[in-house]
Coordinates of C-alpha atoms in Angstrom, one line a residue:
M1 CA 0.0 0.2 0.0
R2 CA 1.5 3.1 -1.2
V3 CA 0.4 6.2 0.8
A4 CA 1.4 9.8 -0.5
Y5 CA 1.3 12.5 2.2
V6 CA 0.7 16.0 0.8
C7 CA 1.5 19.1 2.5
A8 CA 1.4 22.3 0.4
D9 CA 1.3 24.4 3.4
P10 CA 4.2 27.0 3.3
G11 CA 3.8 27.8 7.0
V12 CA 4.4 24.0 8.0
P13 CA 7.6 22.2 7.7
A14 CA 7.2 18.5 7.8
F15 CA 10.4 18.5 10.2
G16 CA 9.7 21.3 12.3
T17 CA 9.2 22.1 15.7
K18 CA 5.3 23.2 15.7
G19 CA 2.2 21.0 16.5
A20 CA 1.6 20.7 13.0
S21 CA 4.9 19.3 12.2
V22 CA 4.3 16.8 15.0
H23 CA 0.9 15.7 13.4
I24 CA 2.7 15.2 9.7
Q25 CA 5.6 12.9 11.2
E26 CA 2.8 10.9 13.5
M27 CA 0.6 10.0 10.4
A28 CA 3.4 9.0 8.7
R29 CA 4.7 6.8 11.6
A30 CA 0.8 5.4 11.9
W31 CA 0.8 4.6 8.4
R32 CA 4.1 2.6 8.3
A33 CA 2.9 1.0 11.5
K34 CA 0.3 -0.4 9.2
G35 CA 2.7 -1.5 6.8
A36 CA 2.4 1.0 4.2
Q37 CA 5.2 2.5 1.9
V38 CA 5.2 6.4 2.8
R39 CA 6.5 9.1 0.8
L40 CA 6.0 12.8 1.5
Y41 CA 5.3 15.5 -0.8
L42 CA 6.2 18.8 0.7
V43 CA 6.6 22.4 -0.1
R44 CA 8.6 23.0 3.2
V45 CA 11.0 20.5 4.7
G46 CA 12.3 21.7 8.0
D47 CA 15.9 20.8 9.5
H48 CA 14.7 18.7 12.5
V49 CA 14.4 15.2 10.8
P50 CA 14.0 12.4 13.3
A51 CA 15.9 9.2 13.0
D52 CA 13.2 6.9 12.7
L53 CA 11.8 8.9 9.8
A54 CA 15.1 9.8 8.1
D55 CA 14.4 7.1 5.7
V56 CA 11.1 8.4 4.3
P57 CA 11.6 9.6 0.7
V58 CA 10.7 13.3 0.3
T59 CA 9.7 15.0 -2.8
H60 CA 10.3 18.8 -2.3
I61 CA 8.8 21.4 -4.3
P62 CA 9.4 24.9 -2.6
V63 CA 6.9 27.8 -3.1
A64 CA 8.5 30.2 -5.7
K65 CA 9.7 33.3 -4.6
A66 CA 8.1 36.3 -6.4
A67 CA 10.3 39.3 -7.3
E68 CA 7.0 41.2 -7.1
G69 CA 3.5 41.2 -6.8
G70 CA 3.4 40.8 -3.0
T71 CA 0.7 38.5 -1.4
A72 CA -1.2 37.8 -4.6
A73 CA 1.8 36.7 -6.3
R74 CA 2.8 34.3 -3.4
E75 CA -0.8 33.0 -3.6
R76 CA -0.4 31.9 -6.9
A77 CA 2.7 30.4 -6.2
Q78 CA 1.4 28.1 -3.9
R79 CA -1.0 27.1 -6.2
E80 CA 1.5 26.3 -8.7
A81 CA 3.6 24.6 -6.5
A82 CA 0.6 22.3 -5.2
A83 CA -0.1 21.7 -8.8
R84 CA 3.6 20.3 -9.1
L85 CA 3.2 18.0 -6.1
A86 CA 0.3 16.4 -7.6
E87 CA 1.9 15.9 -10.7
A88 CA 5.0 14.2 -8.7
V89 CA 2.4 11.8 -6.8
L90 CA 0.8 11.0 -10.4
D91 CA 4.4 10.2 -11.8
D92 CA 5.4 7.8 -8.5
G93 CA 1.7 6.2 -8.5
A94 CA 0.0 6.0 -5.4
D95 CA -3.0 4.1 -3.7
I96 CA -3.7 6.6 -1.2
V97 CA -3.2 10.3 -1.2
H98 CA -3.4 11.8 2.3
E99 CA -3.3 15.8 2.1
R100 CA -3.0 18.3 4.7
Y101 CA -5.7 20.9 3.7
S102 CA -3.9 24.1 2.8
L103 CA -5.7 27.6 1.2
F104 CA -4.8 27.0 -2.4
S105 CA -3.9 23.4 -3.0
R106 CA -6.1 21.1 -5.5
A107 CA -3.5 18.3 -5.2
L108 CA -5.8 15.7 -4.0
A109 CA -8.7 16.5 -6.3
T110 CA -5.9 16.2 -9.4
V111 CA -4.6 12.8 -8.0
T112 CA -8.1 11.3 -7.5
E113 CA -9.4 12.6 -10.7
R114 CA -6.8 11.2 -12.9
S115 CA -5.9 7.7 -10.8
R116 CA -7.8 5.1 -8.6
A117 CA -6.3 6.5 -5.3
V118 CA -8.5 7.1 -2.4
G119 CA -8.2 10.5 -1.0
L120 CA -8.2 11.6 2.6
L121 CA -8.2 15.6 3.2
E122 CA -7.4 16.3 6.6
V123 CA -8.6 19.7 8.0
N124 CA -7.1 21.2 10.8
A125 CA -8.3 24.8 11.0
P126 CA -10.7 27.0 9.3
L127 CA -7.6 28.4 7.3
I128 CA -9.6 30.6 5.1
E129 CA -11.0 32.6 8.3
E130 CA -7.5 32.5 9.8
Q131 CA -5.5 33.6 6.9
A132 CA -7.9 36.7 6.7
T133 CA -8.0 37.6 10.0
H134 CA -4.3 37.1 11.1
R135 CA -2.5 37.5 8.0
E136 CA -3.6 38.6 4.4
L137 CA -5.8 36.6 1.9
V138 CA -6.1 38.3 -1.5
D139 CA -7.8 35.5 -3.5
A140 CA -10.4 34.4 -1.3
A141 CA -12.7 33.0 -3.8
G142 CA -10.0 31.0 -5.0
A143 CA -9.2 29.8 -1.7
R144 CA -13.1 28.8 -1.1
A145 CA -13.0 27.1 -4.5
A146 CA -10.2 25.3 -3.7
L147 CA -11.8 24.0 -0.5
T148 CA -15.0 23.1 -2.4
V149 CA -12.9 20.9 -5.0
Q150 CA -10.6 19.3 -2.4
A151 CA -13.5 18.1 0.1
T152 CA -16.0 17.0 -2.8
A153 CA -13.2 15.0 -4.3
A154 CA -12.0 13.7 -1.0
D155 CA -13.5 10.2 0.0
R156 CA -13.0 11.1 3.4
V157 CA -12.5 14.5 5.0
L158 CA -10.7 14.2 8.4
A159 CA -11.8 17.3 10.7
V160 CA -9.9 17.4 13.9
S161 CA -12.8 19.0 15.9
E162 CA -16.7 19.2 15.7
P163 CA -16.4 22.8 14.9
V164 CA -14.0 22.2 12.1
A165 CA -16.3 19.7 10.8
A166 CA -19.3 22.1 10.9
W167 CA -17.2 24.8 9.1
V168 CA -16.5 22.2 6.1
R169 CA -20.0 21.1 6.1
E170 CA -21.2 24.7 6.0
R171 CA -19.2 25.4 2.9
V172 CA -19.2 22.1 1.3
P173 CA -22.6 20.3 1.9
G174 CA -21.8 17.1 0.1
A175 CA -18.6 16.5 1.9
R176 CA -18.0 13.3 3.7
V177 CA -17.0 14.5 7.1
V178 CA -15.4 12.5 10.0
V179 CA -14.3 13.9 13.4
T180 CA -10.6 12.6 13.8
P181 CA -9.2 14.4 16.8
N182 CA -5.5 14.5 17.1
G183 CA -3.6 11.8 19.0
V184 CA -0.2 10.9 21.0
D185 CA 2.6 8.4 20.4
P186 CA 2.8 7.0 24.2
Q187 CA 6.0 5.0 23.2
R188 CA 7.7 8.4 22.4
I189 CA 6.2 10.0 25.5
G190 CA 6.7 8.0 28.9
A191 CA 5.6 8.8 32.4
V192 CA 7.9 11.2 34.0
R193 CA 9.7 10.9 37.4
H194 CA 9.9 13.6 39.7
D195 CA 11.6 13.9 43.4
A196 CA 8.9 14.3 45.8
N197 CA 11.2 16.5 47.8
D198 CA 11.6 19.2 44.9
T199 CA 9.6 22.1 44.9
P200 CA 6.7 21.2 42.3
T201 CA 7.2 22.1 38.9
V202 CA 4.1 23.1 36.6
V203 CA 5.1 22.9 32.9
F204 CA 3.6 24.5 30.0
V205 CA 4.5 23.6 26.5
G206 CA 3.3 25.3 23.3
T207 CA 3.9 28.4 21.0
L208 CA 4.0 31.4 22.9
K209 CA 0.9 33.1 21.3
P210 CA -2.2 35.2 22.2
W211 CA -4.8 32.1 22.1
H212 CA -2.5 30.0 24.5
G213 CA -3.1 32.5 27.5
V214 CA 0.4 31.9 28.8
E215 CA -0.2 35.4 30.7
H216 CA -2.8 33.7 32.8
L217 CA -0.5 31.1 34.0
L218 CA 2.0 33.8 35.3
E219 CA -0.7 35.7 36.8
A220 CA -1.8 32.4 38.6
A221 CA 1.6 31.7 39.8
A222 CA 1.8 35.1 41.5
M223 CA -1.5 34.3 43.1
A224 CA -0.4 30.9 44.3
R225 CA -1.0 30.1 48.0
R226 CA 1.6 26.9 47.9
P227 CA 5.1 27.0 46.6
W228 CA 5.2 25.9 42.9
Q229 CA 7.6 27.0 39.9
V230 CA 6.7 27.4 36.4
R231 CA 8.5 26.2 33.4
I232 CA 7.5 27.1 30.0
V233 CA 8.6 25.2 27.0
G234 CA 8.5 27.0 23.6
D235 CA 9.0 30.2 21.9
G236 CA 6.9 32.9 19.9
P237 CA 6.0 36.5 19.5
Q238 CA 4.9 36.8 22.9
A239 CA 8.3 35.7 24.6
S240 CA 9.4 39.0 25.3
A241 CA 6.4 40.3 26.7
L242 CA 5.9 37.2 28.9
R243 CA 9.5 37.4 30.2
A244 CA 9.0 41.2 31.3
R245 CA 5.5 40.3 32.9
A246 CA 7.3 37.3 34.9
D247 CA 10.0 39.8 36.2
E248 CA 7.2 42.4 37.1
L249 CA 5.7 39.7 39.0
G250 CA 8.5 38.6 41.0
L251 CA 8.3 35.4 39.1
D252 CA 11.7 33.1 38.8
V253 CA 10.1 31.2 35.5
D254 CA 12.1 28.6 33.7
F255 CA 11.7 29.7 30.0
R256 CA 13.0 26.7 27.9
G257 CA 12.6 28.1 24.4
A258 CA 11.5 26.1 21.5
V259 CA 12.4 22.6 21.0
T260 CA 12.1 19.9 18.7
P261 CA 9.3 16.9 19.2
D262 CA 12.1 14.6 20.1
E263 CA 13.1 16.6 22.9
I264 CA 9.6 17.1 24.4
P265 CA 9.8 14.1 26.8
A266 CA 12.8 15.4 28.5
Q267 CA 11.4 18.6 29.0
L268 CA 8.5 17.0 30.9
Q269 CA 10.8 15.3 33.2
G270 CA 10.8 16.4 36.8
A271 CA 7.3 18.0 36.1
H272 CA 4.6 17.6 38.4
V273 CA 1.5 19.4 37.2
A274 CA 0.9 20.4 33.6
V275 CA -1.4 23.3 32.3
A276 CA -3.4 24.5 29.1
P277 CA -4.5 27.8 30.1
Y278 CA -6.3 28.6 27.0
P279 CA -8.2 32.2 27.3
D280 CA -12.0 33.2 26.8
G281 CA -13.1 34.6 23.7
Q282 CA -11.0 32.7 21.1
D283 CA -12.4 30.3 18.5
Q284 CA -12.2 26.9 20.2
Y285 CA -12.0 24.7 17.1
F286 CA -8.5 23.1 17.7
S287 CA -7.3 19.8 19.0
P288 CA -4.6 20.4 21.4
L289 CA -1.5 18.1 21.1
K290 CA -0.1 19.0 24.3
V291 CA -2.9 18.0 26.6
L292 CA -2.7 14.4 25.1
E293 CA 1.4 14.6 25.4
Y294 CA 1.0 15.7 29.2
S295 CA -1.5 12.7 30.0
A296 CA 0.9 10.3 28.3
A297 CA 3.6 11.7 30.5
A298 CA 1.4 10.9 33.5
L299 CA 0.9 14.3 34.4
P300 CA -2.4 15.6 36.0
V301 CA -3.8 18.4 33.7
V302 CA -5.1 21.9 34.6
A303 CA -7.1 23.3 31.6
S304 CA -9.6 25.8 30.8
D305 CA -12.9 24.2 30.0
V306 CA -13.1 25.4 26.5
G307 CA -13.6 23.5 23.2
Q308 CA -12.3 19.9 23.0
L309 CA -10.9 20.1 26.4
G310 CA -13.8 18.9 28.3
E311 CA -13.3 15.7 26.2
L312 CA -9.9 15.2 26.7
V313 CA -9.6 16.2 30.3
R314 CA -12.1 13.9 32.6
D315 CA -12.6 16.6 35.3
G316 CA -11.6 15.2 38.7
V317 CA -10.2 11.7 37.2
T318 CA -7.4 12.9 34.8
G319 CA -7.1 16.6 35.9
L320 CA -9.2 19.7 36.8
L321 CA -11.2 22.1 34.3
V322 CA -11.3 25.6 35.2
P323 CA -12.7 28.6 33.7
P324 CA -10.9 30.4 31.1
S325 CA -9.1 33.7 31.7
D326 CA -9.4 33.0 35.5
P327 CA -5.9 33.1 37.0
E328 CA -7.4 32.6 40.6
A329 CA -9.1 29.5 39.7
L330 CA -6.2 28.3 37.9
A331 CA -4.1 29.2 41.1
A332 CA -6.3 27.5 43.4
A333 CA -6.3 24.1 41.2
V334 CA -2.9 23.9 40.9
D335 CA -2.3 24.6 44.7
G336 CA -4.8 21.9 45.3
L337 CA -3.0 19.4 43.1
V338 CA 0.5 20.3 44.7
S339 CA -0.9 19.7 48.1
V340 CA -2.0 16.2 47.5
P341 CA 0.7 14.6 45.7
D342 CA -1.3 11.1 45.9
R343 CA -4.2 12.5 44.1
A344 CA -2.1 14.2 41.6
E345 CA -0.1 11.1 41.1
R346 CA -3.5 9.0 40.7
M347 CA -4.8 11.5 38.2
G348 CA -1.5 11.3 36.1
R349 CA -1.7 7.7 35.8
A350 CA -5.7 7.4 34.9
G351 CA -4.5 10.2 31.8
R352 CA -2.0 7.7 30.8
C353 CA -4.1 4.7 31.0
R354 CA -6.9 6.8 29.0
V355 CA -4.4 7.9 26.1
L356 CA -3.1 4.3 25.7
S357 CA -6.8 2.9 25.4
R358 CA -8.1 5.8 23.0
H359 CA -5.9 8.4 22.0
T360 CA -2.9 7.1 20.1
W361 CA -1.8 7.7 16.5
G362 CA -2.9 4.6 15.8
H363 CA -6.5 4.9 16.9
V364 CA -6.5 8.3 14.8
L365 CA -5.6 6.5 11.9
D366 CA -8.0 3.7 12.7
R367 CA -10.8 6.4 12.6
A368 CA -9.9 7.7 9.7
V369 CA -10.0 4.9 7.4
E370 CA -12.5 2.8 9.3
G371 CA -15.2 1.4 6.6
L372 CA -12.8 2.4 3.6
D373 CA -11.7 -0.2 1.1
L374 CA -8.2 0.6 0.3
V375 CA -7.3 -0.6 -3.0
G376 CA -9.4 -3.3 -2.4
E377 CA -8.0 -4.4 0.7
P378 CA -9.7 -3.3 4.1
V379 CA -7.7 -2.0 6.4
A380 CA -7.3 -4.0 9.6

């Protein structure tokens, strides 16, 4: 079974440090675990190739740099690169084309129209609105048309959450959509160890951007009534402001910077509690990898009760849910866990058991292809 995994999004390097990069790598591993021959077709590769994926063949067609024309020219270049990726897939041959949705690509539709390949379109965010809101989108009509063509052609559209599924269905009513939340590799991320005599460490992992609410974690740490320290693993546009805020609050925060996915297990070691302090007022369409990684590490999770988090964190069993943008509640929840280590450890163990039983990447791929006849051979 030959799987062509396509990513024509220039903002997503397959071998980078983003959560999106982790997703691509884990889907490649999941397909290989099923015995598939995987080849990646990318506009951006990245420099952090994991050892176990070093032998995966890659076709790299970068988005051409336009000398002039600004955003409109770059959008045309993205469309052209995606078209070239499709031709490369057709030249190589594939039984399955599994594409990560991007704004202007029609690669999946091209391949499935001209071959017998099964098409899986993975949609992780409402990119059209994201692009228009946070960056710049010139050819909005072209982006909407590409989504319609791709979602219509796909044998299955894999939406990462119910809000994303609704977004696709609203724009492409005939699309065959299933919800497949993110997963985790519990072999890569094992249970952490920590010294019970150390000051408890509360860890956050993620890009430092406004929609992660890290500023609320700092405010909570300043309100804590029990001694605990903060470790932040990640980097981003808010890094300088967060460092300055930590200084203003008199906090000694352990800022670790950006790390590769392979380094995440080591960065979680020694932690006692993990947090996902998403703020209120954001579009909650995401499926947070970090929360599943925390649970795989057997860490109790304190998370805002927004979006998919109510499904991923069982309140009182694998962690605690708190209102978003409420540092006082966040501080109280963390205080409560570090005050009763046995309870925190029970929650951590329950979280790891839960991801082992239902949230591995193998489970994600099983849900994605359930019932599909792939090249005439049902996937086990």
